[in-house]
Amino acid sequence: MKVSSFNKMGILVIILLATMTNIAQGQGTRVGFYRTTCPRVESIVQSAVRQAVRSNPTMAPGLLRIFFHDCFVNGCDASLLLNGSSSEKTARPNLPLRGFQVIDAAKAQLERACPGVVSCADIVALAARDSVVLTGGTSWQVPLGRRDGFVSRASDTTNLPAFNDPITVQIRKFSDKGLNTQDLVALVGGHTIGTAACSVFSYRLYNFNNTNRPDPSINQAFLPQLRALCPNGGVLESDAKLLSNPTTQRFVQRFSGVRGTPNLRFNVEFGRSMVKMGNIELKTGRQGEIRRVCTTTN
């Protein structure tokens, strides 16, 4: 049976409407989300991060931790940035965090370039990636399209992974967010840049490729600060736990290139795990909002 032109047009309209509905409701993030609406978004954020890290290298691990702490509470929705007497910022695990002013600076520039377009949550995700790149780490493509949340409660931070959690508790907390044990080792081993990652990172600071010299790709201006964060031979409590538990030990060994184990490239897997974490409990489409100022809802 032939399908009339009218019926064909009707079918096409239905398909288009369905596609538009999916886009409106949000089906996750994607690389290039702002390609037409704010094409300079990545360069603007990177410029703000570069300026801050040049002035104070400790801003780099701070920005990475902001992303980590935000995503584990109500998803990656910049709820951590909201001010308030009992907001996430006021919770004990978040009191040492630094770098909020860098996010605010990037947001102010973006509001001038493309007002009301780029979410604070996406700025946090980009700043985390750039903080790694600017301290000599690898880069990865950051899928964008997150929306900002309305709710920020200090009481919601109780399930944040802590450095002194038993490994079994950390595994459960990561699993609850859809992240596996390899993600745990990669993210806990890297989310403070050169501190918790000493067991898999220090060779780049002191003995890259058995040269007894640092990795030449690391920005030499940051090398003293990174070495101070990760003393040669120093192992923190979080590292010791990862190394002593058989479940996580095998991933540490694979990242470290221990002979007889299938190697995992830390930089590659860290980037993949960051993307996975960046998609926790997304708000997209019509959910949430695009804040004009990151510290308050519109």
mmCIF file of C-alpha atoms in Angstrom:
data_model
loop_
_atom_site.group_PDB
_atom_site.id
_atom_site.type_symbol
_atom_site.label_atom_id
_atom_site.label_comp_id
_atom_site.label_asym_id
_atom_site.label_seq_id
_atom_site.Cartn_x
_atom_site.Cartn_y
_atom_site.Cartn_z
ATOM 1 C CA MET A 1 0.000 0.000 0.000
ATOM 2 C CA LYS A 2 1.359 3.396 -0.946
ATOM 3 C CA VAL A 3 1.778 6.069 1.683
ATOM 4 C CA SER A 4 0.327 9.414 0.582
ATOM 5 C CA SER A 5 2.390 12.597 0.653
ATOM 6 C CA PHE A 6 0.083 13.884 3.399
ATOM 7 C CA ASN A 7 0.755 10.811 5.538
ATOM 8 C CA LYS A 8 4.492 11.082 4.903
ATOM 9 C CA MET A 9 4.408 14.684 6.051
ATOM 10 C CA GLY A 10 2.459 13.673 9.160
ATOM 11 C CA ILE A 11 4.996 10.967 10.018
ATOM 12 C CA LEU A 12 7.841 13.464 9.551
ATOM 13 C CA VAL A 13 6.146 15.997 11.821
ATOM 14 C CA ILE A 14 5.675 13.333 14.525
ATOM 15 C CA ILE A 15 9.354 12.360 14.319
ATOM 16 C CA LEU A 16 10.453 15.983 14.505
ATOM 17 C CA LEU A 17 8.171 16.663 17.467
ATOM 18 C CA ALA A 18 9.505 13.585 19.257
ATOM 19 C CA THR A 19 13.081 14.700 18.604
ATOM 20 C CA MET A 20 12.371 18.211 19.860
ATOM 21 C CA THR A 21 10.715 16.800 22.985
ATOM 22 C CA ASN A 22 13.756 14.655 23.730
ATOM 23 C CA ILE A 23 16.032 17.664 23.360
ATOM 24 C CA ALA A 24 13.799 19.797 25.582
ATOM 25 C CA GLN A 25 13.568 17.182 28.302
ATOM 26 C CA GLY A 26 17.310 16.573 28.203
ATOM 27 C CA GLN A 27 19.013 13.323 27.267
ATOM 28 C CA GLY A 28 22.389 13.990 28.859
ATOM 29 C CA THR A 29 25.382 16.149 28.095
ATOM 30 C CA ARG A 30 27.340 16.362 24.876
ATOM 31 C CA VAL A 31 30.615 17.771 23.613
ATOM 32 C CA GLY A 32 30.073 21.035 21.738
ATOM 33 C CA PHE A 33 26.796 21.886 23.472
ATOM 34 C CA TYR A 34 27.518 25.641 23.242
ATOM 35 C CA ARG A 35 29.085 25.559 19.793
ATOM 36 C CA THR A 36 26.567 28.038 18.358
ATOM 37 C CA THR A 37 25.190 29.735 21.483
ATOM 38 C CA CYS A 38 28.507 30.552 23.189
ATOM 39 C CA PRO A 39 31.435 29.374 21.045
ATOM 40 C CA ARG A 40 34.115 30.961 23.284
ATOM 41 C CA VAL A 41 32.981 29.258 26.470
ATOM 42 C CA GLU A 42 35.992 26.952 26.824
ATOM 43 C CA SER A 43 38.595 29.630 26.111
ATOM 44 C CA ILE A 44 36.943 32.060 28.538
ATOM 45 C CA VAL A 45 36.894 29.519 31.371
ATOM 46 C CA GLN A 46 40.437 28.398 30.639
ATOM 47 C CA SER A 47 41.657 32.007 30.705
ATOM 48 C CA ALA A 48 40.087 32.582 34.131
ATOM 49 C CA VAL A 49 41.611 29.369 35.487
ATOM 50 C CA ARG A 50 45.036 30.128 34.011
ATOM 51 C CA GLN A 51 45.111 33.588 35.576
ATOM 52 C CA ALA A 52 44.115 32.207 38.986
ATOM 53 C CA VAL A 53 46.583 29.309 38.940
ATOM 54 C CA ARG A 54 49.434 31.578 37.894
ATOM 55 C CA SER A 55 48.742 33.752 40.931
ATOM 56 C CA ASN A 56 48.159 30.832 43.290
ATOM 57 C CA PRO A 57 48.932 27.261 42.166
ATOM 58 C CA THR A 58 46.864 25.808 45.035
ATOM 59 C CA MET A 59 43.779 26.975 43.128
ATOM 60 C CA ALA A 60 44.250 24.021 40.764
ATOM 61 C CA PRO A 61 43.526 21.240 43.274
ATOM 62 C CA GLY A 62 40.852 23.478 44.774
ATOM 63 C CA LEU A 63 38.915 23.664 41.526
ATOM 64 C CA LEU A 64 39.190 19.930 41.019
ATOM 65 C CA ARG A 65 37.834 19.288 44.510
ATOM 66 C CA ILE A 66 34.911 21.676 43.938
ATOM 67 C CA PHE A 67 33.821 19.528 40.996
ATOM 68 C CA PHE A 68 34.224 16.323 43.018
ATOM 69 C CA HIS A 69 32.332 17.641 46.046
ATOM 70 C CA ASP A 70 29.573 19.161 43.918
ATOM 71 C CA CYS A 71 28.880 16.057 41.840
ATOM 72 C CA PHE A 72 28.617 13.723 44.833
ATOM 73 C CA VAL A 73 25.838 15.825 46.391
ATOM 74 C CA ASN A 74 22.631 16.140 44.359
ATOM 75 C CA GLY A 75 24.577 15.599 41.151
ATOM 76 C CA CYS A 76 26.713 18.011 39.119
ATOM 77 C CA ASP A 77 24.394 21.003 39.427
ATOM 78 C CA ALA A 78 26.567 23.692 41.063
ATOM 79 C CA SER A 79 24.511 23.415 44.255
ATOM 80 C CA LEU A 80 27.817 23.665 46.123
ATOM 81 C CA LEU A 81 28.222 27.247 44.895
ATOM 82 C CA LEU A 82 25.013 28.578 46.440
ATOM 83 C CA ASN A 83 25.328 30.805 49.483
ATOM 84 C CA GLY A 84 23.153 30.334 52.556
ATOM 85 C CA SER A 85 23.289 29.826 56.295
ATOM 86 C CA SER A 86 22.909 26.044 55.920
ATOM 87 C CA SER A 87 24.048 25.524 52.319
ATOM 88 C CA GLU A 88 26.520 22.861 51.175
ATOM 89 C CA LYS A 89 29.326 25.433 51.464
ATOM 90 C CA THR A 90 28.827 25.532 55.233
ATOM 91 C CA ALA A 91 29.200 21.771 55.712
ATOM 92 C CA ARG A 92 32.385 20.677 57.440
ATOM 93 C CA PRO A 93 33.827 18.694 54.468
ATOM 94 C CA ASN A 94 33.455 21.771 52.260
ATOM 95 C CA LEU A 95 34.919 24.427 54.560
ATOM 96 C CA PRO A 96 38.532 23.943 53.270
ATOM 97 C CA LEU A 97 37.491 24.251 49.614
ATOM 98 C CA ARG A 98 39.014 27.054 47.590
ATOM 99 C CA GLY A 99 38.550 28.429 44.105
ATOM 100 C CA PHE A 100 34.950 29.652 44.219
ATOM 101 C CA GLN A 101 36.079 33.104 43.116
ATOM 102 C CA VAL A 102 37.557 31.591 39.944
ATOM 103 C CA ILE A 103 34.170 30.169 38.992
ATOM 104 C CA ASP A 104 32.571 33.539 39.743
ATOM 105 C CA ALA A 105 35.119 35.342 37.561
ATOM 106 C CA ALA A 106 34.546 32.990 34.639
ATOM 107 C CA LYS A 107 30.781 33.338 35.031
ATOM 108 C CA ALA A 108 30.988 37.145 34.995
ATOM 109 C CA GLN A 109 32.968 37.060 31.754
ATOM 110 C CA LEU A 110 30.545 34.589 30.188
ATOM 111 C CA GLU A 111 27.557 36.710 31.172
ATOM 112 C CA ARG A 112 29.107 39.556 29.214
ATOM 113 C CA ALA A 113 29.890 37.371 26.206
ATOM 114 C CA CYS A 114 26.675 35.315 26.104
ATOM 115 C CA PRO A 115 24.259 36.250 28.902
ATOM 116 C CA GLY A 116 22.017 33.597 30.379
ATOM 117 C CA VAL A 117 23.483 30.771 28.307
ATOM 118 C CA VAL A 118 26.218 28.873 30.184
ATOM 119 C CA SER A 119 25.378 27.130 33.452
ATOM 120 C CA CYS A 120 27.542 27.402 36.546
ATOM 121 C CA ALA A 121 27.602 23.592 36.646
ATOM 122 C CA ASP A 122 29.265 23.483 33.229
ATOM 123 C CA ILE A 123 31.785 26.131 34.288
ATOM 124 C CA VAL A 124 32.735 23.952 37.269
ATOM 125 C CA ALA A 125 33.236 20.941 34.977
ATOM 126 C CA LEU A 126 35.417 22.907 32.546
ATOM 127 C CA ALA A 127 37.441 24.526 35.322
ATOM 128 C CA ALA A 128 38.195 21.105 36.813
ATOM 129 C CA ARG A 129 39.558 19.867 33.486
ATOM 130 C CA ASP A 130 41.577 23.040 32.937
ATOM 131 C CA SER A 131 43.083 22.859 36.427
ATOM 132 C CA VAL A 132 44.494 19.439 35.558
ATOM 133 C CA VAL A 133 45.809 20.557 32.172
ATOM 134 C CA LEU A 134 47.476 23.688 33.575
ATOM 135 C CA THR A 135 49.392 21.627 36.143
ATOM 136 C CA GLY A 136 50.835 19.271 33.556
ATOM 137 C CA GLY A 137 48.060 16.674 33.389
ATOM 138 C CA THR A 138 46.264 15.331 30.377
ATOM 139 C CA SER A 139 43.233 16.885 28.745
ATOM 140 C CA TRP A 140 39.877 15.362 27.863
ATOM 141 C CA GLN A 141 36.737 16.525 26.119
ATOM 142 C CA VAL A 142 34.100 17.752 28.558
ATOM 143 C CA PRO A 143 30.469 17.027 27.631
ATOM 144 C CA LEU A 144 28.311 20.060 28.475
ATOM 145 C CA GLY A 145 24.643 20.892 28.863
ATOM 146 C CA ARG A 146 24.125 20.703 32.627
ATOM 147 C CA ARG A 147 21.605 22.933 34.357
ATOM 148 C CA ASP A 148 21.982 24.552 37.763
ATOM 149 C CA GLY A 149 20.078 23.216 40.755
ATOM 150 C CA PHE A 150 17.866 25.134 43.172
ATOM 151 C CA VAL A 151 18.601 23.232 46.390
ATOM 152 C CA SER A 152 21.740 23.335 48.553
ATOM 153 C CA ARG A 153 21.645 21.754 52.014
ATOM 154 C CA ALA A 154 24.564 21.068 54.329
ATOM 155 C CA SER A 155 22.746 17.979 55.583
ATOM 156 C CA ASP A 156 23.044 16.382 52.129
ATOM 157 C CA THR A 157 26.842 16.199 52.366
ATOM 158 C CA THR A 158 26.937 13.259 54.793
ATOM 159 C CA ASN A 159 27.558 10.793 51.967
ATOM 160 C CA LEU A 160 30.581 12.620 50.576
ATOM 161 C CA PRO A 161 33.513 10.173 50.354
ATOM 162 C CA ALA A 162 36.087 10.983 53.037
ATOM 163 C CA PHE A 163 39.805 10.191 53.044
ATOM 164 C CA ASN A 164 39.415 8.265 56.306
ATOM 165 C CA ASP A 165 36.467 6.155 55.152
ATOM 166 C CA PRO A 166 37.181 2.412 55.079
ATOM 167 C CA ILE A 167 37.654 1.187 51.520
ATOM 168 C CA THR A 168 34.416 -0.799 51.716
ATOM 169 C CA VAL A 169 32.529 2.389 52.560
ATOM 170 C CA GLN A 170 34.214 4.293 49.746
ATOM 171 C CA ILE A 171 33.364 1.542 47.269
ATOM 172 C CA ARG A 172 29.711 1.692 48.378
ATOM 173 C CA LYS A 173 29.557 5.478 48.122
ATOM 174 C CA PHE A 174 31.009 5.398 44.616
ATOM 175 C CA SER A 175 28.749 2.533 43.585
ATOM 176 C CA ASP A 176 25.720 4.508 44.762
ATOM 177 C CA LYS A 177 26.674 7.130 42.177
ATOM 178 C CA GLY A 178 27.193 4.624 39.361
ATOM 179 C CA LEU A 179 30.984 4.606 39.657
ATOM 180 C CA ASN A 180 33.017 1.398 39.920
ATOM 181 C CA THR A 181 36.179 0.496 41.852
ATOM 182 C CA GLN A 182 38.480 1.588 39.027
ATOM 183 C CA ASP A 183 36.760 4.977 39.040
ATOM 184 C CA LEU A 184 37.301 5.125 42.799
ATOM 185 C CA VAL A 185 41.040 4.533 42.504
ATOM 186 C CA ALA A 186 41.401 6.996 39.623
ATOM 187 C CA LEU A 187 39.344 9.770 41.198
ATOM 188 C CA VAL A 188 40.477 9.423 44.799
ATOM 189 C CA GLY A 189 44.021 9.069 43.460
ATOM 190 C CA GLY A 190 43.776 12.253 41.460
ATOM 191 C CA HIS A 191 41.142 14.608 42.800
ATOM 192 C CA THR A 192 43.646 16.641 44.808
ATOM 193 C CA ILE A 193 46.368 16.765 42.114
ATOM 194 C CA GLY A 194 49.616 15.389 43.484
ATOM 195 C CA THR A 195 48.438 14.776 47.056
ATOM 196 C CA ALA A 196 46.288 11.672 47.170
ATOM 197 C CA ALA A 197 47.817 10.611 43.887
ATOM 198 C CA CYS A 198 51.380 10.343 45.196
ATOM 199 C CA SER A 199 51.642 6.589 44.648
ATOM 200 C CA VAL A 200 50.788 6.922 40.971
ATOM 201 C CA PHE A 201 52.033 10.447 40.300
ATOM 202 C CA SER A 202 55.312 11.056 42.136
ATOM 203 C CA TYR A 203 57.454 9.386 39.475
ATOM 204 C CA ARG A 204 56.581 12.291 37.179
ATOM 205 C CA LEU A 205 57.929 14.735 39.751
ATOM 206 C CA TYR A 206 61.186 12.969 40.598
ATOM 207 C CA ASN A 207 62.097 10.136 38.237
ATOM 208 C CA PHE A 208 60.264 10.277 34.936
ATOM 209 C CA ASN A 209 61.147 7.288 32.738
ATOM 210 C CA ASN A 210 64.046 6.439 35.100
ATOM 211 C CA THR A 211 65.841 9.697 34.271
ATOM 212 C CA ASN A 212 65.982 10.943 37.889
ATOM 213 C CA ARG A 213 64.435 14.114 36.511
ATOM 214 C CA PRO A 214 60.842 15.413 36.399
ATOM 215 C CA ASP A 215 58.507 14.935 33.469
ATOM 216 C CA PRO A 216 59.415 17.791 31.069
ATOM 217 C CA SER A 217 55.728 18.254 30.176
ATOM 218 C CA ILE A 218 54.975 19.512 33.708
ATOM 219 C CA ASN A 219 55.004 23.299 33.917
ATOM 220 C CA GLN A 220 58.283 24.037 35.682
ATOM 221 C CA ALA A 221 56.748 26.990 37.535
ATOM 222 C CA PHE A 222 54.444 24.591 39.375
ATOM 223 C CA LEU A 223 57.028 21.889 40.081
ATOM 224 C CA PRO A 224 58.092 23.155 43.535
ATOM 225 C CA GLN A 225 54.485 23.385 44.697
ATOM 226 C CA LEU A 226 53.649 19.932 43.345
ATOM 227 C CA ARG A 227 56.722 18.435 45.027
ATOM 228 C CA ALA A 228 55.707 20.115 48.278
ATOM 229 C CA LEU A 229 52.262 18.533 47.966
ATOM 230 C CA CYS A 230 53.790 15.157 47.150
ATOM 231 C CA PRO A 231 57.144 14.581 48.890
ATOM 232 C CA ASN A 232 59.388 11.947 47.376
ATOM 233 C CA GLY A 233 58.510 8.637 48.989
ATOM 234 C CA GLY A 234 55.556 10.132 50.931
ATOM 235 C CA VAL A 235 52.405 8.019 51.165
ATOM 236 C CA LEU A 236 49.243 9.530 52.597
ATOM 237 C CA GLU A 237 46.526 7.669 54.500
ATOM 238 C CA SER A 238 44.298 7.535 51.445
ATOM 239 C CA ASP A 239 47.130 6.047 49.371
ATOM 240 C CA ALA A 240 47.913 3.486 52.044
ATOM 241 C CA LYS A 241 44.299 2.322 52.115
ATOM 242 C CA LEU A 242 44.174 1.968 48.343
ATOM 243 C CA LEU A 243 47.391 -0.041 48.437
ATOM 244 C CA SER A 244 46.483 -2.256 51.387
ATOM 245 C CA ASN A 245 43.022 -3.360 50.254
ATOM 246 C CA PRO A 246 43.137 -6.228 47.707
ATOM 247 C CA THR A 247 40.113 -4.877 45.829
ATOM 248 C CA THR A 248 41.733 -1.535 45.092
ATOM 249 C CA GLN A 249 45.366 -2.650 45.205
ATOM 250 C CA ARG A 250 45.193 -4.330 41.815
ATOM 251 C CA PHE A 251 44.051 -1.088 40.180
ATOM 252 C CA VAL A 252 46.802 0.908 41.903
ATOM 253 C CA GLN A 253 49.313 -1.649 40.615
ATOM 254 C CA ARG A 254 47.907 -1.456 37.104
ATOM 255 C CA PHE A 255 48.074 2.348 37.148
ATOM 256 C CA SER A 256 51.615 2.208 38.543
ATOM 257 C CA GLY A 257 52.808 -0.203 35.838
ATOM 258 C CA VAL A 258 53.761 -2.998 38.225
ATOM 259 C CA ARG A 259 55.356 -5.814 36.248
ATOM 260 C CA GLY A 260 53.030 -8.746 35.641
ATOM 261 C CA THR A 261 49.824 -6.674 35.748
ATOM 262 C CA PRO A 262 47.871 -5.355 32.744
ATOM 263 C CA ASN A 263 48.768 -1.672 32.568
ATOM 264 C CA LEU A 264 46.205 1.098 32.804
ATOM 265 C CA ARG A 265 47.137 4.603 31.664
ATOM 266 C CA PHE A 266 46.251 6.815 34.611
ATOM 267 C CA ASN A 267 45.757 10.007 32.596
ATOM 268 C CA VAL A 268 43.406 8.312 30.124
ATOM 269 C CA GLU A 269 41.362 6.502 32.742
ATOM 270 C CA PHE A 270 41.249 9.543 35.017
ATOM 271 C CA GLY A 271 39.704 11.556 32.178
ATOM 272 C CA ARG A 272 37.142 8.840 31.515
ATOM 273 C CA SER A 273 36.219 8.655 35.179
ATOM 274 C CA MET A 274 35.889 12.436 35.341
ATOM 275 C CA VAL A 275 33.412 12.319 32.458
ATOM 276 C CA LYS A 276 31.455 9.565 34.221
ATOM 277 C CA MET A 277 31.385 11.535 37.449
ATOM 278 C CA GLY A 278 30.343 14.642 35.534
ATOM 279 C CA ASN A 279 27.183 12.854 34.439
ATOM 280 C CA ILE A 280 25.960 11.981 37.935
ATOM 281 C CA GLU A 281 22.265 12.844 38.461
ATOM 282 C CA LEU A 282 22.177 15.363 35.636
ATOM 283 C CA LYS A 283 19.745 18.228 35.368
ATOM 284 C CA THR A 284 19.265 19.033 31.697
ATOM 285 C CA GLY A 285 16.654 20.393 29.306
ATOM 286 C CA ARG A 286 13.931 22.125 31.318
ATOM 287 C CA GLN A 287 15.207 20.956 34.680
ATOM 288 C CA GLY A 288 16.945 23.452 36.929
ATOM 289 C CA GLU A 289 17.969 26.826 35.578
ATOM 290 C CA ILE A 290 20.858 28.842 34.130
ATOM 291 C CA ARG A 291 21.947 31.087 36.988
ATOM 292 C CA ARG A 292 23.002 34.641 36.236
ATOM 293 C CA VAL A 293 25.150 34.628 39.395
ATOM 294 C CA CYS A 294 26.525 31.338 40.654
ATOM 295 C CA THR A 295 26.042 32.077 44.345
ATOM 296 C CA THR A 296 22.280 32.611 44.183
ATOM 297 C CA THR A 297 19.272 31.286 42.295
ATOM 298 C CA ASN A 298 17.613 33.597 39.769
#
